Amino acid sequence: MIKYTVRTAHPHRHFIGFEAEFISTGRERITLQLPSWRPGRYELGNFAKNIRAWKACDASGKELKFRKTSKDAWLVETAGSSVVRLTYQYYAAELNAGSSFLDEEQLYINPVNCFFYDADNPQLPYEVALDVPAEYRVATGLQKQSEHTLAAHSFDQLADCPLIASKSLKHLTYEVQGVPFHIWIQGSVNLNEQRLLQDFTDFTELQMNLFGDIPCSEYHFLFHFVPYFLRHGVEHANSTVITMGPAADFQQEHLYKDLLGISCHELFHTWNVKNIRPVEMLPYDFTRENYSEQGYVYEGVTTYYGDSLLWRSGALTTEEWLDVVHDHVQDYVNNHGRLNLSVAQSSWDTWLDGYVAGVPWRKVSIYNEGFLIALMCDLILISSANGAASLDDVMKKLYDRFGKKSIGYTAEDYLNLLNEMGVYDFASLFDSFVTGTEDYNPMLREVLAMAGVELQESPSSKWSETNLGLSLDESNQRVLVSAVVPESPADVSGLWYGDEIIAVNGIAPYKNVQHLMRMHAMQLELAILRKGKRVDLVLAPTGKTWVTKYRCVRMSSPTSQQDLVWDSWKTGKS
Ligand SMILES: [Zn+2]
């Protein structure tokens, strides 16, 4: 048993105090390890950078010698002491769904950020005492020995159970098929609670029906509502943390739908990634990168179901669902990394630059392309089987054969399950679009048509995009190049990401750069600033459309086969 006490003195400093007792069991030295990343964010987090005042003592309080053996590992000389008493402070000043945060209102901990484990014995149980004001309530998926004393049977479980302790926590509950679901709300927010509970019950029921059961005995949604814009969720085995804002605006329909979307997505992860795990992440190795090419399954399929199940439950209208689909098509087409790096390679590279824009034309998003791959697979299965099969069946098999048995799946396992449905051979589709970089558009057009949905195209309403292949960011009183289409007039002229346009044919733009460019289309001369130097460029539109806008619209007179696929897609019944 590893005993931990968590202190919250001087909360305005944002340092959480930790005291821990590790048993040395006769070892001359023990390695105390802090995770270098957190599941859900497949890149190094380097949490050790937030630690100060790290000290190890023996039972009598005498300091023990130690040295670091990696950026996250401390090797302590036990000097014969039966216990190693560890104290340190963790700087918790960042509030997002995967961080830890302390102030005068709350203690919020993601234990994966700031708890150590005994590198020789990660399976030891933990007891965590929270030294917080008596009136604080605690929201967490951990077992409670008392309101402020929590228990975990291993480091893996502790690391996977975030907690919020606060006196202002609001608590709602609902139940589906005998399983209790808790909604904890930190931060004041204007929500229609009855509607929220109904919508949550509906998507939870659909997910449990899809998989047959849920791999936890209860589930906790931990919400942080903040006054500023924030949209972030992180999945765990029996809980999720979702941070959203601005809190005052949740009466707006689109923000409420966003909240449902992220919640449905995170709950789906309870099966898809927390339980159904790529073989490379079973078990998690917290000391280093856990590379996997299957992001199109663990994030892509989850993103697809996060929204499609809301359409199936009725929380999203058909129009809203088709908006989601064409927004994904748009993001895909706008990303010129799609012809350079496959979604499988981009999944591997989340460890390199997966959560920032990265360099131009390099990589794709596992969420975006993964959504489109899942959509292709679902519609092909439904159509080929005349409604008798769908991606639901594949996910259920993945759960039964891998998740429930704690067996990690490989890319081949997933492909084999798709093929096992016996209605379509997905091998060449995966070669082209998962491990390859072929253009998705013809296939997307084809699969959407199977459900009687037309992918309509029109030129972008922005003149520079349509005629020059040039996207501009005018949000900060400056006109900056935000995207350039390969081989477009913008590219050929020498314009590049980050260039600032200071004049169009000698005139400084004033919130009218599109208008100025259109006026001077015949002989377009741009003055730009690049790294402090002025550069003059001449551009010539070619008559070709360089940026296209996409819209999904239901066909006006679908065939009976298209109706059948549409109905199966919408009801999910097979
Ligand atoms: Zn996700």
Coordinates of C-alpha atoms and ligand atoms in Angstrom, one line a residue:
M1 CA 0.0 0.0 0.0
I2 CA 1.3 3.5 -1.0
K3 CA -0.1 6.2 1.2
Y4 CA -0.5 9.7 -0.1
T5 CA -1.6 12.9 1.6
V6 CA -2.6 15.9 -0.6
R7 CA -2.2 19.4 0.9
T8 CA -3.8 22.6 -0.3
A9 CA -2.3 25.4 1.8
H10 CA -1.9 28.8 0.1
P11 CA -4.1 27.8 -2.8
H12 CA -3.5 31.2 -4.6
R13 CA 0.1 29.9 -5.3
H14 CA -1.3 26.9 -7.2
F15 CA 1.2 24.5 -5.7
I16 CA -0.4 21.3 -4.6
G17 CA 1.6 19.7 -1.7
F18 CA 2.2 15.9 -1.8
E19 CA 3.4 13.6 1.0
A20 CA 3.8 9.9 0.1
E21 CA 5.1 6.8 1.9
F22 CA 6.7 4.1 -0.2
I23 CA 7.8 0.8 1.3
S24 CA 11.4 -0.1 0.4
T25 CA 11.0 -3.9 1.2
G26 CA 14.8 -4.4 1.8
R27 CA 15.9 -2.8 -1.5
E28 CA 19.0 -0.7 -1.4
R29 CA 17.5 1.8 -3.8
I30 CA 14.1 2.4 -5.3
T31 CA 13.1 4.2 -8.4
L32 CA 10.1 6.6 -8.1
Q33 CA 8.6 7.3 -11.5
L34 CA 6.4 10.0 -12.7
P35 CA 4.4 9.5 -16.0
S36 CA 5.8 11.3 -19.0
W37 CA 2.5 11.4 -20.8
R38 CA -1.2 10.9 -20.2
P39 CA -3.5 8.5 -22.0
G40 CA -5.9 10.5 -24.3
R41 CA -3.1 12.8 -25.4
Y42 CA -0.6 10.8 -27.4
E43 CA 2.4 13.1 -27.0
L44 CA 4.9 13.6 -24.1
G45 CA 3.5 15.8 -21.4
N46 CA 6.7 16.1 -19.3
F47 CA 4.8 16.7 -16.1
A48 CA 8.0 16.7 -14.1
K49 CA 8.6 20.2 -15.2
N50 CA 5.9 21.3 -12.7
I51 CA 7.6 19.7 -9.7
R52 CA 9.6 21.6 -7.1
A53 CA 10.9 21.0 -3.6
W54 CA 11.3 17.3 -4.2
K55 CA 12.7 15.5 -1.1
A56 CA 13.0 11.9 0.1
C57 CA 13.5 11.1 3.8
D58 CA 13.7 8.0 6.0
A59 CA 11.2 7.1 8.8
S60 CA 13.0 9.5 11.2
G61 CA 12.9 12.4 8.8
K62 CA 16.6 12.2 7.7
E63 CA 17.1 13.1 4.1
L64 CA 18.0 10.3 1.7
K65 CA 20.4 10.7 -1.2
F66 CA 18.9 10.5 -4.7
R67 CA 19.7 11.2 -8.3
K68 CA 17.6 11.4 -11.4
T69 CA 18.0 8.6 -14.0
S70 CA 15.7 10.2 -16.6
K71 CA 13.7 13.4 -16.7
D72 CA 10.8 11.6 -14.9
A73 CA 12.6 9.1 -12.7
W74 CA 14.2 9.6 -9.3
L75 CA 16.5 6.9 -7.9
V76 CA 16.6 7.0 -4.1
E77 CA 19.2 5.3 -1.8
T78 CA 17.1 3.8 1.0
A79 CA 20.1 3.6 3.5
G80 CA 18.4 0.7 5.1
S81 CA 15.2 2.5 5.9
S82 CA 12.0 0.4 5.6
V83 CA 10.1 3.4 4.2
V84 CA 10.9 6.3 1.9
R85 CA 8.9 9.4 2.7
L86 CA 8.5 11.6 -0.3
T87 CA 7.5 15.3 -0.3
Y88 CA 7.1 17.6 -3.3
Q89 CA 5.0 20.4 -4.7
Y90 CA 3.2 20.3 -8.1
Y91 CA 2.4 23.5 -9.9
A92 CA -1.3 23.3 -10.8
A93 CA -2.1 26.5 -12.6
E94 CA -3.5 25.2 -15.9
L95 CA -7.2 24.3 -16.2
N96 CA -8.0 21.9 -19.0
A97 CA -9.5 18.4 -19.2
G98 CA -6.1 16.8 -18.7
S99 CA -4.3 19.1 -16.3
S100 CA -4.4 19.7 -12.5
F101 CA -5.5 23.0 -10.9
L102 CA -5.7 24.4 -7.4
D103 CA -7.2 27.7 -6.3
E104 CA -9.4 29.1 -3.5
E105 CA -12.5 27.4 -5.0
Q106 CA -11.3 23.9 -5.9
L107 CA -8.7 21.2 -6.0
Y108 CA -8.7 19.4 -9.3
I109 CA -6.3 16.6 -9.9
N110 CA -5.4 14.4 -12.8
P111 CA -3.3 11.9 -10.9
V112 CA -1.4 10.9 -14.0
N113 CA 0.2 14.4 -13.9
C114 CA 1.5 14.4 -10.4
F115 CA 1.5 11.0 -8.5
F116 CA 4.6 8.8 -8.4
Y117 CA 4.7 5.0 -8.6
D118 CA 7.3 2.5 -7.5
A119 CA 8.9 1.4 -10.8
D120 CA 9.4 -2.1 -9.5
N121 CA 5.8 -2.4 -8.2
P122 CA 3.3 -0.4 -10.3
Q123 CA 0.5 -2.9 -9.1
L124 CA 0.6 -1.7 -5.4
P125 CA -2.6 -0.2 -4.1
Y126 CA -2.9 3.4 -3.1
E127 CA -4.7 5.3 -0.3
V128 CA -5.1 9.0 -0.9
A129 CA -6.1 11.4 1.9
L130 CA -7.2 14.9 0.7
D131 CA -6.5 17.7 3.2
V132 CA -9.2 20.0 2.0
P133 CA -11.9 22.1 3.8
A134 CA -14.4 19.9 5.6
E135 CA -17.3 21.2 3.4
Y136 CA -15.7 20.1 0.1
R137 CA -17.4 17.3 -1.8
V138 CA -15.4 15.1 -4.1
A139 CA -16.3 14.0 -7.6
T140 CA -14.3 11.0 -8.9
G141 CA -14.4 7.5 -10.2
L142 CA -12.1 6.3 -7.4
Q143 CA -13.5 4.3 -4.5
K144 CA -14.3 6.5 -1.5
Q145 CA -13.3 5.2 2.0
S146 CA -14.7 8.5 3.3
E147 CA -15.6 11.7 1.4
H148 CA -11.9 12.8 1.6
T149 CA -10.1 9.4 1.6
L150 CA -9.9 7.6 -1.7
A151 CA -8.5 4.2 -2.7
A152 CA -7.1 2.7 -5.9
H153 CA -6.1 -0.9 -6.4
S154 CA -3.1 0.0 -8.7
F155 CA -1.3 2.9 -10.2
D156 CA -3.1 2.3 -13.5
Q157 CA -6.4 2.8 -11.8
L158 CA -5.3 5.9 -9.8
A159 CA -3.8 7.5 -12.9
D160 CA -7.1 7.0 -14.7
C161 CA -9.3 8.6 -12.1
P162 CA -9.3 12.4 -12.1
L163 CA -11.0 14.2 -9.2
I164 CA -12.6 17.5 -8.4
A165 CA -12.9 18.6 -4.7
S166 CA -15.0 21.7 -4.1
K167 CA -17.8 23.0 -2.0
S168 CA -19.8 24.3 -5.1
L169 CA -20.0 21.0 -7.0
K170 CA -23.4 20.3 -8.4
H171 CA -24.5 16.7 -8.7
L172 CA -27.1 15.2 -11.1
T173 CA -27.7 11.5 -11.7
Y174 CA -29.5 9.2 -14.2
E175 CA -29.6 5.5 -14.6
V176 CA -29.5 3.3 -17.8
Q177 CA -30.0 -0.5 -17.6
G178 CA -29.3 -0.5 -13.9
V179 CA -26.0 1.4 -14.2
P180 CA -25.8 4.7 -12.3
F181 CA -24.4 7.8 -14.2
H182 CA -23.2 10.9 -12.3
I183 CA -23.0 14.4 -13.7
W184 CA -20.8 16.7 -11.6
I185 CA -20.7 20.4 -12.5
Q186 CA -18.0 22.8 -11.3
G187 CA -18.6 26.4 -12.2
S188 CA -21.9 28.2 -12.6
V189 CA -23.6 27.5 -15.9
N190 CA -27.1 28.1 -17.4
L191 CA -28.3 24.6 -18.5
N192 CA -31.7 23.1 -18.9
E193 CA -31.2 20.1 -16.6
Q194 CA -34.2 18.1 -17.6
R195 CA -33.3 18.3 -21.3
L196 CA -29.6 17.5 -20.5
L197 CA -30.6 14.4 -18.5
Q198 CA -32.9 13.2 -21.2
D199 CA -30.4 13.7 -24.0
F200 CA -27.6 12.0 -21.9
T201 CA -30.0 9.1 -21.1
D202 CA -30.7 8.7 -24.8
F203 CA -27.2 8.6 -26.1
T204 CA -26.0 6.4 -23.2
E205 CA -28.8 3.9 -24.0
L206 CA -27.8 3.7 -27.6
Q207 CA -24.1 3.1 -26.7
M208 CA -25.0 0.4 -24.2
N209 CA -27.3 -1.3 -26.8
L210 CA -24.6 -1.1 -29.4
F211 CA -22.0 -2.9 -27.2
G212 CA -24.4 -5.0 -25.1
D213 CA -23.1 -3.7 -21.8
I214 CA -20.7 -1.2 -20.3
P215 CA -17.2 -2.2 -18.9
C216 CA -17.7 -0.3 -15.6
S217 CA -20.2 -0.4 -12.7
E218 CA -20.8 3.3 -12.6
Y219 CA -19.8 6.3 -14.6
H220 CA -18.9 10.0 -13.8
F221 CA -19.0 13.0 -16.1
L222 CA -16.8 15.7 -14.4
F223 CA -17.6 19.1 -16.0
H224 CA -15.7 22.3 -15.6
F225 CA -17.5 25.4 -16.9
V226 CA -15.2 28.4 -17.4
P227 CA -16.0 32.0 -18.4
Y228 CA -13.9 32.0 -21.5
F229 CA -13.9 29.8 -24.7
L230 CA -12.7 26.3 -24.0
R231 CA -13.6 23.0 -25.5
H232 CA -11.7 20.0 -24.2
G233 CA -12.6 16.5 -23.1
V234 CA -10.5 13.5 -21.8
E235 CA -11.7 10.0 -21.5
H236 CA -11.2 7.5 -18.6
A237 CA -12.3 4.0 -17.8
N238 CA -15.3 5.1 -15.6
S239 CA -15.2 8.8 -16.0
T240 CA -14.4 11.8 -18.2
V241 CA -13.4 15.4 -17.6
I242 CA -14.9 18.0 -19.9
T243 CA -13.9 21.6 -19.8
M244 CA -16.1 24.0 -21.7
G245 CA -16.9 27.7 -21.9
P246 CA -18.0 30.5 -22.0
A247 CA -20.3 29.2 -19.3
A248 CA -22.8 32.1 -19.6
D249 CA -23.7 31.0 -23.2
F250 CA -25.0 27.5 -22.9
Q251 CA -28.5 28.5 -23.7
Q252 CA -27.2 28.9 -27.2
E253 CA -28.3 25.8 -29.2
H254 CA -24.9 25.2 -30.9
L255 CA -22.9 25.3 -27.7
Y256 CA -25.4 22.9 -26.0
K257 CA -25.1 20.6 -29.0
D258 CA -21.3 20.9 -28.7
L259 CA -21.6 19.8 -25.1
L260 CA -23.7 16.8 -26.1
G261 CA -21.2 15.9 -28.9
I262 CA -18.1 16.0 -26.7
S263 CA -20.0 14.0 -23.9
C264 CA -21.2 11.3 -26.3
H265 CA -17.6 11.1 -27.8
E266 CA -16.0 10.7 -24.4
L267 CA -18.5 8.1 -23.2
F268 CA -17.9 6.1 -26.4
H269 CA -14.2 6.0 -25.4
T270 CA -15.1 4.0 -22.3
W271 CA -15.3 1.1 -24.8
N272 CA -13.2 2.4 -27.7
V273 CA -9.7 2.9 -26.3
K274 CA -10.1 2.5 -22.6
N275 CA -11.3 -1.0 -23.0
I276 CA -10.7 -1.9 -26.7
R277 CA -7.0 -1.0 -26.8
P278 CA -4.5 -1.0 -29.6
V279 CA -1.9 -3.7 -28.8
E280 CA 0.8 -1.1 -28.5
M281 CA -0.9 0.5 -25.5
L282 CA -1.8 -2.6 -23.5
P283 CA -0.6 -2.0 -20.9
Y284 CA 0.3 1.7 -21.1
D285 CA 4.0 2.4 -20.7
F286 CA 4.1 5.7 -18.8
T287 CA 7.8 6.2 -19.2
R288 CA 8.0 6.7 -23.0
E289 CA 6.1 7.1 -26.3
N290 CA 3.4 4.4 -27.0
Y291 CA 3.4 4.6 -30.9
S292 CA 0.3 3.3 -32.7
E293 CA -1.0 3.7 -36.2
Q294 CA -4.6 3.0 -35.2
G295 CA -5.7 6.5 -34.3
Y296 CA -8.3 6.3 -37.1
V297 CA -10.0 3.6 -34.9
Y298 CA -9.5 5.0 -31.4
E299 CA -10.2 8.7 -32.3
G300 CA -11.7 8.4 -35.8
V301 CA -14.4 5.8 -35.0
T302 CA -15.1 7.6 -31.7
T303 CA -15.5 11.0 -33.5
Y304 CA -17.9 9.4 -36.0
Y305 CA -20.1 7.8 -33.3
G306 CA -19.9 10.9 -31.0
D307 CA -22.0 12.7 -33.5
S308 CA -23.8 10.0 -35.5
L309 CA -25.3 8.6 -32.3
L310 CA -26.7 12.0 -31.5
W311 CA -28.4 12.0 -34.9
R312 CA -29.7 8.5 -34.2
S313 CA -31.0 9.6 -30.8
G314 CA -32.7 12.6 -32.3
A315 CA -30.6 15.1 -30.4
L316 CA -29.1 16.3 -33.7
T317 CA -31.5 17.1 -36.6
T318 CA -30.7 15.5 -40.0
E319 CA -29.6 18.9 -41.2
E320 CA -27.2 19.3 -38.3
W321 CA -25.8 15.8 -38.9
L322 CA -25.2 16.5 -42.6
D323 CA -23.5 19.7 -41.6
V324 CA -21.1 17.7 -39.4
V325 CA -20.4 15.4 -42.4
H326 CA -19.6 18.2 -44.9
D327 CA -17.6 20.1 -42.3
H328 CA -15.4 17.0 -42.0
V329 CA -15.2 16.8 -45.8
Q330 CA -14.2 20.5 -45.9
D331 CA -11.5 20.1 -43.3
Y332 CA -10.1 17.2 -45.2
V333 CA -10.0 19.0 -48.5
N334 CA -8.5 22.2 -47.0
N335 CA -5.7 20.2 -45.5
H336 CA -2.9 19.8 -48.1
G337 CA -1.0 17.5 -45.8
R338 CA -3.5 14.8 -47.0
L339 CA -1.5 14.0 -50.1
N340 CA 1.8 13.8 -48.1
L341 CA 1.1 11.7 -44.9
S342 CA -1.5 9.0 -44.4
V343 CA -3.8 8.9 -41.4
A344 CA -1.9 5.8 -40.1
Q345 CA 1.4 7.7 -40.3
S346 CA -0.2 10.8 -38.8
S347 CA -1.4 8.7 -35.9
W348 CA 2.2 7.5 -35.3
D349 CA 3.3 11.1 -35.4
T350 CA 0.9 12.5 -32.8
W351 CA 3.9 11.9 -30.6
L352 CA 5.9 14.3 -32.7
D353 CA 3.5 17.2 -33.5
G354 CA 0.0 15.7 -33.3
Y355 CA -1.7 18.5 -31.4
V356 CA -0.4 21.6 -33.1
A357 CA -0.9 22.9 -36.7
G358 CA 2.6 21.8 -37.6
V359 CA 4.4 22.7 -40.8
P360 CA 2.4 23.4 -44.0
W361 CA 1.3 20.4 -46.2
R362 CA 2.8 17.8 -43.9
K363 CA 0.2 15.7 -41.9
V364 CA -3.5 15.0 -41.3
S365 CA -5.8 14.7 -38.3
I366 CA -6.7 11.3 -36.9
Y367 CA -10.0 12.8 -35.8
N368 CA -10.9 14.2 -39.2
E369 CA -9.7 11.4 -41.6
G370 CA -10.6 8.8 -39.0
F371 CA -14.2 10.1 -39.0
L372 CA -14.3 9.9 -42.9
I373 CA -12.8 6.3 -42.9
A374 CA -15.5 5.2 -40.3
L375 CA -18.2 6.8 -42.5
M376 CA -17.0 5.0 -45.6
C377 CA -16.8 1.7 -43.7
D378 CA -20.3 2.1 -42.2
L379 CA -22.1 3.1 -45.4
I380 CA -20.3 0.4 -47.5
L381 CA -21.3 -2.3 -44.9
I382 CA -24.9 -1.1 -44.7
S383 CA -25.3 -0.8 -48.5
S384 CA -23.5 -4.1 -49.4
A385 CA -25.5 -6.0 -46.8
N386 CA -28.8 -4.2 -47.7
G387 CA -29.1 -3.0 -44.1
A388 CA -28.2 -6.3 -42.5
A389 CA -24.8 -5.2 -41.3
S390 CA -23.1 -2.0 -40.2
L391 CA -20.0 -0.6 -38.4
D392 CA -22.0 -1.2 -35.1
D393 CA -21.5 -5.0 -35.6
V394 CA -17.7 -4.6 -36.1
M395 CA -17.3 -2.5 -33.0
K396 CA -19.4 -5.0 -31.0
K397 CA -17.1 -7.8 -32.2
L398 CA -14.0 -5.7 -31.4
Y399 CA -15.4 -5.3 -27.9
D400 CA -16.4 -9.0 -27.4
R401 CA -13.1 -10.5 -28.8
F402 CA -10.5 -8.0 -27.7
G403 CA -11.8 -5.4 -25.2
K404 CA -13.6 -7.9 -22.9
K405 CA -10.7 -10.3 -23.0
S406 CA -8.1 -7.6 -22.4
I407 CA -6.4 -8.4 -25.7
G408 CA -4.9 -5.6 -27.7
Y409 CA -6.0 -5.3 -31.3
T410 CA -3.7 -4.7 -34.3
A411 CA -4.6 -2.9 -37.6
E412 CA -4.9 -6.3 -39.2
D413 CA -7.4 -7.4 -36.5
Y414 CA -9.6 -4.4 -37.3
L415 CA -9.5 -5.0 -41.0
N416 CA -10.2 -8.7 -40.6
L417 CA -13.3 -7.9 -38.5
L418 CA -14.6 -5.6 -41.2
N419 CA -13.9 -8.2 -43.9
E420 CA -15.5 -10.9 -41.7
M421 CA -18.9 -9.3 -42.2
G422 CA -18.6 -11.1 -45.6
V423 CA -20.1 -8.3 -47.8
Y424 CA -17.1 -6.3 -48.9
D425 CA -13.3 -6.6 -49.1
F426 CA -11.9 -3.6 -47.4
A427 CA -8.2 -4.4 -48.1
S428 CA -7.7 -2.1 -51.1
L429 CA -9.8 0.7 -49.4
F430 CA -7.3 0.6 -46.5
D431 CA -4.3 0.5 -48.8
S432 CA -5.6 3.6 -50.6
F433 CA -7.0 5.7 -47.7
V434 CA -5.6 4.4 -44.4
T435 CA -2.0 3.6 -45.1
G436 CA -2.1 5.4 -48.5
T437 CA -2.6 9.0 -49.4
E438 CA -5.1 8.7 -52.3
D439 CA -7.7 11.4 -52.7
Y440 CA -10.8 10.5 -50.6
N441 CA -13.2 12.6 -52.7
P442 CA -14.4 10.1 -55.3
M443 CA -15.0 7.5 -52.7
L444 CA -16.8 9.9 -50.3
R445 CA -19.1 11.0 -53.2
E446 CA -19.8 7.3 -53.9
V447 CA -20.5 6.2 -50.4
L448 CA -22.7 9.2 -49.6
A449 CA -24.7 8.5 -52.8
M450 CA -25.4 5.0 -51.4
A451 CA -27.5 6.7 -48.8
G452 CA -29.1 9.2 -51.3
V453 CA -26.8 12.1 -50.1
E454 CA -25.3 14.3 -52.7
L455 CA -21.9 16.1 -52.1
Q456 CA -22.5 19.5 -53.7
E457 CA -19.6 21.8 -54.6
S458 CA -19.5 25.5 -55.1
P459 CA -16.6 28.0 -55.3
S460 CA -15.5 29.6 -52.0
S461 CA -17.2 33.0 -51.3
K462 CA -13.8 34.5 -50.5
W463 CA -12.4 35.9 -53.8
S464 CA -8.7 35.2 -52.9
E465 CA -9.5 31.5 -52.1
T466 CA -11.4 30.8 -55.3
N467 CA -9.1 32.7 -57.7
L468 CA -5.7 32.6 -56.0
G469 CA -5.8 29.6 -53.7
L470 CA -5.0 32.0 -50.9
S471 CA -6.6 32.0 -47.4
L472 CA -6.1 35.0 -45.2
D473 CA -6.5 35.7 -41.5
E474 CA -7.7 39.2 -40.8
S475 CA -8.7 38.7 -37.2
N476 CA -5.9 40.9 -35.6
Q477 CA -6.1 44.0 -37.7
R478 CA -3.4 42.6 -39.9
V479 CA -3.8 40.6 -43.1
L480 CA -1.8 37.4 -42.7
V481 CA -1.5 34.4 -45.1
S482 CA -3.0 31.5 -43.3
A483 CA -3.0 28.9 -46.2
V484 CA -1.7 28.5 -49.7
V485 CA -3.0 25.8 -52.1
P486 CA -0.2 23.9 -53.8
E487 CA 0.5 25.1 -57.4
S488 CA -2.1 27.9 -57.1
P489 CA -1.4 31.4 -58.3
A490 CA -0.6 32.3 -54.6
D491 CA 2.0 29.5 -54.4
V492 CA 3.5 30.3 -57.9
S493 CA 3.8 34.0 -57.1
G494 CA 5.9 33.2 -54.0
L495 CA 3.4 34.0 -51.2
W496 CA 3.8 31.9 -48.1
Y497 CA 2.3 31.1 -44.7
G498 CA 2.8 34.0 -42.3
D499 CA 3.4 36.7 -44.9
E500 CA 1.6 40.0 -44.1
I501 CA -0.1 41.8 -46.9
I502 CA 0.4 45.5 -46.4
A503 CA -0.8 46.9 -49.8
V504 CA -2.8 45.8 -52.8
N505 CA -1.8 47.8 -55.8
G506 CA -0.4 50.5 -53.6
I507 CA -3.4 50.7 -51.3
A508 CA -3.3 49.5 -47.7
P509 CA -6.2 47.1 -46.9
Y510 CA -8.7 48.2 -44.3
K511 CA -11.0 45.3 -43.6
N512 CA -11.5 45.2 -47.4
V513 CA -8.6 43.0 -48.7
Q514 CA -11.0 40.7 -50.7
H515 CA -12.6 43.8 -52.3
L516 CA -9.3 45.4 -53.2
M517 CA -8.0 42.2 -54.8
R518 CA -11.2 41.7 -56.9
M519 CA -10.9 45.4 -58.1
H520 CA -7.4 44.8 -59.3
A521 CA -7.8 41.3 -60.5
M522 CA -6.4 42.0 -64.0
Q523 CA -3.0 43.2 -62.7
L524 CA -2.7 42.3 -59.0
E525 CA 0.4 43.6 -57.2
L526 CA 0.9 42.8 -53.6
A527 CA 3.3 44.4 -51.1
I528 CA 4.1 42.0 -48.2
L529 CA 6.2 42.1 -45.0
R530 CA 8.2 39.0 -44.4
K531 CA 10.6 38.8 -41.4
G532 CA 10.7 42.6 -41.3
K533 CA 11.5 43.1 -45.0
R534 CA 9.2 44.4 -47.8
V535 CA 8.7 42.1 -50.8
D536 CA 6.7 42.9 -53.9
L537 CA 4.8 40.1 -55.8
V538 CA 2.6 40.0 -58.9
L539 CA -0.3 37.5 -59.0
A540 CA -2.3 36.3 -62.0
P541 CA -5.6 34.4 -61.5
T542 CA -5.8 31.5 -63.9
G543 CA -9.6 31.1 -64.2
K544 CA -9.5 27.8 -62.2
T545 CA -11.3 27.4 -58.9
W546 CA -8.8 26.7 -56.2
V547 CA -10.9 26.4 -53.1
T548 CA -14.3 24.6 -53.2
K549 CA -17.0 24.6 -50.5
Y550 CA -18.9 21.4 -49.8
R551 CA -22.4 20.7 -48.8
C552 CA -24.2 17.4 -48.1
V553 CA -27.8 17.5 -49.4
R554 CA -30.4 14.6 -49.5
M555 CA -31.3 13.8 -53.1
S556 CA -34.8 14.8 -54.1
S557 CA -35.9 11.5 -55.5
P558 CA -33.8 8.7 -53.9
T559 CA -34.1 5.1 -55.1
S560 CA -35.7 2.5 -52.8
Q561 CA -32.1 1.1 -52.2
Q562 CA -30.9 4.6 -51.2
D563 CA -33.9 4.9 -48.8
L564 CA -33.1 1.6 -47.3
V565 CA -29.5 2.6 -46.6
W566 CA -30.5 6.0 -45.3
D567 CA -33.0 4.4 -42.9
S568 CA -30.5 1.8 -41.6
W569 CA -27.9 4.5 -41.2
K570 CA -30.4 6.6 -39.2
T571 CA -31.8 3.9 -37.0
G572 CA -28.7 1.9 -36.6
K573 CA -30.8 -1.3 -36.7
S574 CA -29.3 -4.2 -38.6
Ligands
ZN1 ZN -11.3 11.3 -28.3

